[in-house]
Amino acid sequence: MTWTAQASGTTASLRGLSVVDARVAWASGTGGTWLRTTDGGAIWQTDTVPGATALDFRDVQAFDASTAYLLSAGEGTQSRIYRTMDGGRHWTLQFTNPGPQGFFDGMAFRDRAHGIAYSDPVDGRFLLVATADGGATWTPVPPAGIPPALAGEAAFAASGTGIALSGDTVWFATGGGARARVFRSTDRGSTWTVVPVSFAAGSAAAGIFSLAFRDARDGVAVGGDYQHPAADSGNVALTRDGGMTWTPIRGARPRGYRSGAAWVPGASPALVVAVGTSGSDYSVDGGESWMPIDTVGFNSVASAGPGATWAVGERGRVAKLAVGRAARAP
């Protein structure tokens, strides 16, 4: 299993990544930058959103070669959501964070109409907004149904993958406080429960950075402490019951802080990949044990299949994963 570097045409720091299929993928990053390939990465088109060069697009959600959403992370009005429906020729500003306290960390879409985005706490509770019309309107999720945040608790915008959806269930992960936690809603965000996870915690740099669900029950959480990128204590946990409980693994861990994880659809045996600034790892036993790929640093990973797995990182780094024969679908 090896990464093959691809020429991105940019030196932006890239954290947003969305893979549609083996040919189409989108990425995003600093300086209002977005990237798109429609030929499997042989050529990446690179551009910026007009009027947005001061923004850091930490998340992107694409549906095809034409339609994609970008989310910028930042304090107050620096947190925004844009949409294109013509392959990036034109972008529409759909949402601007209205308050000075919010800091949006990521978004997830159930389908082309329904999506949800989340922010660090405002007035003691995490702020979420949802759309049911493809982003034409974003409505705040009633805060009364969201459990209060802990002192210092926040989310991380390292890869845009700290929030996940499966059917009517939504999860988002946190850190920064005394405990890392996962919030869970089974009614599309109307009501929430929260569970603590045995994970790196106790500092603003530690917690869960990414959630990846294979289905509605099996999921993996990765993270750690980004100020100690080689430390592997408390950097992975698993759920087998849809996020009601999370358990540490007993096998070999990813080798350090990991900011992104993704299952590879269609791989056999089931394959999940994790990336971070100190390297990347993979698991073929449901996340119970991990093996290193290499030590090249990435921020985010996304996959649509064994021939459609990419990772992105600093200074415009883009690479595609060559999956071994054992992990390809029969």
Short mmCIF file of C-alpha atoms in Angstrom, two decimals:
data_model
loop_
_atom_site.label_atom_id
_atom_site.label_comp_id
_atom_site.label_asym_id
_atom_site.label_seq_id
_atom_site.Cartn_x
_atom_site.Cartn_y
_atom_site.Cartn_z
CA MET A 1 0.00 0.00 0.00
CA THR A 2 1.67 3.20 -1.18
CA TRP A 3 0.91 6.88 -1.77
CA THR A 4 1.63 8.39 -5.18
CA ALA A 5 2.16 12.15 -5.17
CA GLN A 6 0.18 14.27 -7.64
CA ALA A 7 0.91 17.81 -8.82
CA SER A 8 -1.68 20.13 -7.27
CA GLY A 9 -0.50 23.44 -8.69
CA THR A 10 -0.74 25.19 -5.32
CA THR A 11 1.27 25.69 -2.14
CA ALA A 12 -1.81 26.26 0.01
CA SER A 13 -2.29 24.28 3.19
CA LEU A 14 -4.99 21.76 2.27
CA ARG A 15 -7.43 20.28 4.80
CA GLY A 16 -10.73 19.88 2.95
CA LEU A 17 -11.16 16.77 0.78
CA SER A 18 -14.16 15.12 -0.89
CA VAL A 19 -13.95 12.16 -3.27
CA VAL A 20 -16.83 11.45 -5.65
CA ASP A 21 -15.38 8.51 -7.58
CA ALA A 22 -12.11 7.31 -9.12
CA ARG A 23 -12.02 10.31 -11.45
CA VAL A 24 -13.64 13.20 -9.57
CA ALA A 25 -12.35 14.71 -6.33
CA TRP A 26 -12.28 18.16 -4.74
CA ALA A 27 -9.94 19.70 -2.15
CA SER A 28 -9.70 23.03 -0.35
CA GLY A 29 -7.45 25.09 1.88
CA THR A 30 -5.90 28.42 2.80
CA GLY A 31 -6.06 31.58 0.73
CA GLY A 32 -9.60 30.82 -0.43
CA THR A 33 -8.21 27.90 -2.44
CA TRP A 34 -10.14 25.08 -4.02
CA LEU A 35 -8.98 22.24 -6.29
CA ARG A 36 -10.77 19.80 -8.55
CA THR A 37 -9.76 16.83 -10.67
CA THR A 38 -11.97 15.08 -13.20
CA ASP A 39 -9.38 12.61 -14.50
CA GLY A 40 -8.25 10.75 -11.40
CA GLY A 41 -5.65 13.31 -10.44
CA ALA A 42 -3.63 13.53 -13.63
CA ILE A 43 -4.59 17.22 -13.70
CA TRP A 44 -5.80 19.29 -10.75
CA GLN A 45 -7.56 22.56 -11.53
CA THR A 46 -6.65 25.13 -8.86
CA ASP A 47 -8.38 28.45 -8.23
CA THR A 48 -9.71 30.74 -5.50
CA VAL A 49 -13.21 31.87 -4.61
CA PRO A 50 -13.58 35.55 -5.61
CA GLY A 51 -13.47 37.82 -2.59
CA ALA A 52 -12.50 34.96 -0.28
CA THR A 53 -8.71 34.90 -0.39
CA ALA A 54 -8.55 35.70 3.34
CA LEU A 55 -10.54 32.55 4.16
CA ASP A 56 -9.31 29.09 5.12
CA PHE A 57 -11.55 26.45 3.55
CA ARG A 58 -11.18 23.57 6.01
CA ASP A 59 -13.96 21.43 4.54
CA VAL A 60 -15.45 20.60 1.15
CA GLN A 61 -18.41 18.39 0.23
CA ALA A 62 -18.79 17.43 -3.43
CA PHE A 63 -21.57 15.54 -5.18
CA ASP A 64 -20.21 15.43 -8.72
CA ALA A 65 -17.87 17.34 -11.03
CA SER A 66 -20.20 20.35 -10.96
CA THR A 67 -21.62 20.66 -7.45
CA ALA A 68 -19.58 21.29 -4.30
CA TYR A 69 -19.81 23.14 -1.00
CA LEU A 70 -16.93 24.87 0.80
CA LEU A 71 -16.81 25.70 4.51
CA SER A 72 -14.30 28.18 5.89
CA ALA A 73 -13.19 28.02 9.51
CA GLY A 74 -12.52 31.15 11.51
CA GLU A 75 -13.84 33.45 14.17
CA GLY A 76 -17.11 35.28 13.57
CA THR A 77 -17.81 36.11 9.95
CA GLN A 78 -14.70 34.22 8.80
CA SER A 79 -16.86 31.09 9.06
CA ARG A 80 -18.84 30.82 5.83
CA ILE A 81 -20.36 28.30 3.40
CA TYR A 82 -20.21 28.67 -0.39
CA ARG A 83 -21.70 26.53 -3.16
CA THR A 84 -20.89 26.03 -6.82
CA MET A 85 -23.12 24.25 -9.32
CA ASP A 86 -20.96 24.76 -12.40
CA GLY A 87 -17.63 23.21 -11.50
CA GLY A 88 -16.23 26.27 -9.73
CA ARG A 89 -16.88 28.89 -12.40
CA HIS A 90 -19.24 30.67 -10.03
CA TRP A 91 -19.62 30.48 -6.26
CA THR A 92 -22.63 31.58 -4.17
CA LEU A 93 -22.21 32.63 -0.55
CA GLN A 94 -24.92 30.70 1.30
CA PHE A 95 -24.12 31.23 4.96
CA THR A 96 -22.09 33.62 7.11
CA ASN A 97 -21.71 32.98 10.82
CA PRO A 98 -23.76 35.79 12.36
CA GLY A 99 -22.08 36.06 15.76
CA PRO A 100 -18.55 36.99 16.84
CA GLN A 101 -18.13 33.93 19.08
CA GLY A 102 -18.77 31.12 16.62
CA PHE A 103 -15.98 29.17 14.92
CA PHE A 104 -17.22 26.55 12.47
CA ASP A 105 -15.29 23.30 12.22
CA GLY A 106 -16.94 21.16 9.55
CA MET A 107 -20.06 20.01 7.76
CA ALA A 108 -21.67 16.81 6.50
CA PHE A 109 -24.43 16.10 4.00
CA ARG A 110 -26.94 13.27 3.98
CA ASP A 111 -27.89 14.00 0.36
CA ARG A 112 -27.98 16.98 -1.97
CA ALA A 113 -30.70 18.69 0.07
CA HIS A 114 -29.90 17.90 3.69
CA GLY A 115 -26.74 18.97 5.50
CA ILE A 116 -25.51 20.09 8.90
CA ALA A 117 -22.55 22.20 10.06
CA TYR A 118 -21.15 22.68 13.54
CA SER A 119 -19.24 25.32 15.47
CA ASP A 120 -17.36 25.61 18.73
CA PRO A 121 -19.60 26.46 21.70
CA VAL A 122 -21.50 29.74 21.86
CA ASP A 123 -23.00 30.65 25.23
CA GLY A 124 -21.99 27.28 26.64
CA ARG A 125 -23.39 24.98 23.94
CA PHE A 126 -22.15 23.81 20.58
CA LEU A 127 -23.73 25.73 17.70
CA LEU A 128 -25.18 23.75 14.79
CA VAL A 129 -26.99 24.89 11.66
CA ALA A 130 -28.88 22.67 9.24
CA THR A 131 -30.25 22.91 5.71
CA ALA A 132 -33.04 20.99 4.00
CA ASP A 133 -32.89 22.86 0.68
CA GLY A 134 -29.36 22.41 -0.56
CA GLY A 135 -27.98 25.30 1.45
CA ALA A 136 -30.37 27.99 0.25
CA THR A 137 -31.20 28.46 3.93
CA TRP A 138 -29.29 27.37 7.04
CA THR A 139 -31.34 27.22 10.24
CA PRO A 140 -29.88 27.04 13.77
CA VAL A 141 -30.50 23.75 15.57
CA PRO A 142 -32.39 24.52 18.82
CA PRO A 143 -29.68 24.75 21.50
CA ALA A 144 -31.94 23.43 24.26
CA GLY A 145 -31.57 19.90 22.88
CA ILE A 146 -27.77 20.01 22.90
CA PRO A 147 -25.98 19.04 26.16
CA PRO A 148 -23.82 21.81 27.66
CA ALA A 149 -20.15 21.98 26.72
CA LEU A 150 -17.45 21.30 29.29
CA ALA A 151 -15.02 24.00 30.35
CA GLY A 152 -12.57 24.49 27.48
CA GLU A 153 -14.36 21.98 25.25
CA ALA A 154 -14.28 22.65 21.51
CA ALA A 155 -14.20 20.86 18.19
CA PHE A 156 -11.31 20.68 15.72
CA ALA A 157 -11.24 21.95 12.13
CA ALA A 158 -8.17 19.94 11.17
CA SER A 159 -9.85 17.97 8.38
CA GLY A 160 -13.55 18.77 8.35
CA THR A 161 -14.25 15.19 9.45
CA GLY A 162 -15.13 15.67 13.11
CA ILE A 163 -18.80 15.39 12.11
CA ALA A 164 -20.46 12.42 10.39
CA LEU A 165 -23.89 11.33 9.15
CA SER A 166 -25.58 7.99 8.53
CA GLY A 167 -29.30 8.03 7.82
CA ASP A 168 -31.00 10.06 10.54
CA THR A 169 -28.01 9.78 12.88
CA VAL A 170 -25.50 12.59 13.34
CA TRP A 171 -22.29 12.46 15.37
CA PHE A 172 -19.71 15.09 16.19
CA ALA A 173 -16.52 14.81 18.22
CA THR A 174 -14.81 17.14 20.67
CA GLY A 175 -11.69 17.75 22.72
CA GLY A 176 -9.91 20.62 24.40
CA GLY A 177 -11.45 19.98 27.82
CA ALA A 178 -10.97 17.49 30.62
CA ARG A 179 -12.47 14.72 28.46
CA ALA A 180 -12.94 13.97 24.80
CA ARG A 181 -16.57 13.30 23.93
CA VAL A 182 -18.87 12.26 21.09
CA PHE A 183 -22.29 13.89 20.69
CA ARG A 184 -24.98 11.77 18.99
CA SER A 185 -28.43 12.51 17.58
CA THR A 186 -30.76 9.91 16.07
CA ASP A 187 -33.39 12.40 14.89
CA ARG A 188 -31.38 14.57 12.50
CA GLY A 189 -30.18 16.91 15.22
CA SER A 190 -33.35 17.68 17.16
CA THR A 191 -32.19 15.98 20.38
CA TRP A 192 -28.73 14.87 21.50
CA THR A 193 -26.91 12.61 23.92
CA VAL A 194 -23.19 12.75 24.70
CA VAL A 195 -20.71 10.12 25.88
CA PRO A 196 -17.13 10.47 27.16
CA VAL A 197 -14.42 8.61 25.24
CA SER A 198 -11.17 7.27 26.69
CA PHE A 199 -8.88 9.47 24.64
CA ALA A 200 -6.10 12.04 24.81
CA ALA A 201 -7.50 15.04 26.72
CA GLY A 202 -6.69 17.75 29.21
CA SER A 203 -5.26 20.39 26.86
CA ALA A 204 -6.56 22.64 24.11
CA ALA A 205 -4.58 20.59 21.56
CA ALA A 206 -5.90 17.14 22.50
CA GLY A 207 -9.02 15.19 21.68
CA ILE A 208 -10.89 13.51 18.85
CA PHE A 209 -10.17 15.07 15.46
CA SER A 210 -11.99 12.74 13.05
CA LEU A 211 -14.92 10.32 12.96
CA ALA A 212 -15.34 7.69 10.24
CA PHE A 213 -18.34 5.37 10.10
CA ARG A 214 -18.48 2.29 7.90
CA ASP A 215 -22.22 2.02 8.51
CA ALA A 216 -24.70 3.10 11.15
CA ARG A 217 -23.03 0.93 13.82
CA ASP A 218 -19.30 0.53 13.15
CA GLY A 219 -17.15 3.62 13.53
CA VAL A 220 -13.65 4.75 14.38
CA ALA A 221 -12.48 7.92 16.13
CA VAL A 222 -8.91 9.17 15.68
CA GLY A 223 -6.98 12.09 17.10
CA GLY A 224 -4.47 12.65 19.87
CA ASP A 225 -2.49 15.79 20.65
CA TYR A 226 -1.36 17.89 17.70
CA GLN A 227 1.34 19.52 19.80
CA HIS A 228 2.86 16.06 20.29
CA PRO A 229 2.48 14.52 16.83
CA ALA A 230 4.52 11.38 17.55
CA ALA A 231 2.60 10.43 20.72
CA ASP A 232 0.23 7.50 20.20
CA SER A 233 -1.47 7.39 23.59
CA GLY A 234 -5.23 7.85 23.39
CA ASN A 235 -5.37 8.38 19.64
CA VAL A 236 -8.00 5.84 18.53
CA ALA A 237 -11.28 4.35 19.77
CA LEU A 238 -13.99 2.17 18.22
CA THR A 239 -17.76 1.86 18.41
CA ARG A 240 -19.82 -1.17 17.43
CA ASP A 241 -23.18 0.20 18.57
CA GLY A 242 -23.60 3.39 16.59
CA GLY A 243 -21.66 5.62 18.95
CA MET A 244 -23.48 4.81 22.19
CA THR A 245 -20.21 3.44 23.60
CA TRP A 246 -16.56 3.76 22.54
CA THR A 247 -13.67 1.49 23.50
CA PRO A 248 -9.88 1.82 23.17
CA ILE A 249 -8.14 -0.75 21.01
CA ARG A 250 -5.82 -3.49 22.29
CA GLY A 251 -3.69 -3.90 19.19
CA ALA A 252 -1.06 -1.69 17.58
CA ARG A 253 -2.07 1.95 17.37
CA PRO A 254 -1.58 4.49 14.59
CA ARG A 255 1.90 5.92 15.03
CA GLY A 256 1.02 9.34 16.40
CA TYR A 257 -1.57 12.10 16.25
CA ARG A 258 -4.08 11.50 13.46
CA SER A 259 -6.32 14.24 12.06
CA GLY A 260 -8.31 12.26 9.50
CA ALA A 261 -9.71 8.78 8.89
CA ALA A 262 -11.73 7.18 6.11
CA TRP A 263 -13.13 3.75 5.31
CA VAL A 264 -12.46 2.51 1.79
CA PRO A 265 -15.82 1.39 0.32
CA GLY A 266 -15.70 -1.93 -1.51
CA ALA A 267 -12.41 -3.05 -0.01
CA SER A 268 -12.18 -6.66 1.16
CA PRO A 269 -11.28 -7.16 3.93
CA ALA A 270 -12.74 -3.92 5.28
CA LEU A 271 -10.08 -1.22 5.12
CA VAL A 272 -9.78 2.03 7.09
CA VAL A 273 -6.98 4.57 6.63
CA ALA A 274 -5.82 7.24 9.10
CA VAL A 275 -3.52 10.19 8.38
CA GLY A 276 -1.72 12.86 10.38
CA THR A 277 1.30 15.09 10.33
CA SER A 278 3.63 12.23 11.32
CA GLY A 279 2.40 9.73 8.73
CA SER A 280 -0.41 7.36 7.80
CA ASP A 281 -1.63 3.92 8.84
CA TYR A 282 -4.24 1.36 7.84
CA SER A 283 -6.31 -1.35 9.48
CA VAL A 284 -7.96 -4.43 7.97
CA ASP A 285 -9.54 -5.75 11.18
CA GLY A 286 -12.11 -3.06 11.82
CA GLY A 287 -9.66 -0.71 13.49
CA GLU A 288 -8.53 -3.14 16.21
CA SER A 289 -4.89 -2.95 15.08
CA TRP A 290 -2.98 -0.67 12.72
CA MET A 291 -0.03 -0.97 10.36
CA PRO A 292 2.06 1.95 9.06
CA ILE A 293 1.99 3.07 5.43
CA ASP A 294 4.76 5.67 5.63
CA THR A 295 5.83 8.84 7.46
CA VAL A 296 4.70 11.43 4.89
CA GLY A 297 2.40 13.89 6.65
CA PHE A 298 -1.19 14.59 5.59
CA ASN A 299 -4.12 16.49 7.11
CA SER A 300 -7.10 14.69 5.60
CA VAL A 301 -8.05 11.50 3.78
CA ALA A 302 -11.22 10.57 1.86
CA SER A 303 -12.27 7.59 -0.25
CA ALA A 304 -14.92 6.41 -2.68
CA GLY A 305 -13.32 2.99 -3.24
CA PRO A 306 -10.01 1.09 -3.57
CA GLY A 307 -9.10 3.08 -6.69
CA ALA A 308 -10.43 6.35 -5.32
CA THR A 309 -8.59 7.20 -2.10
CA TRP A 310 -6.76 10.52 -1.75
CA ALA A 311 -5.02 12.47 1.01
CA VAL A 312 -4.06 16.16 1.21
CA GLY A 313 -1.69 18.15 3.40
CA GLU A 314 0.65 21.09 3.76
CA ARG A 315 2.13 23.11 0.89
CA GLY A 316 -0.35 21.72 -1.62
CA ARG A 317 0.46 18.08 -0.98
CA VAL A 318 -1.92 15.72 -2.76
CA ALA A 319 -1.46 11.96 -3.08
CA LYS A 320 -3.49 8.96 -4.22
CA LEU A 321 -3.36 5.60 -2.47
CA ALA A 322 -2.56 2.42 -4.35
CA VAL A 323 -4.45 -0.28 -2.43
CA GLY A 324 -2.96 -3.77 -2.40
CA ARG A 325 -4.70 -6.74 -3.99
CA ALA A 326 -5.79 -8.16 -0.62
CA ALA A 327 -7.84 -5.05 0.11
CA ARG A 328 -9.64 -4.89 -3.21
CA ALA A 329 -13.17 -6.10 -3.61
CA PRO A 330 -13.35 -9.60 -5.14
#
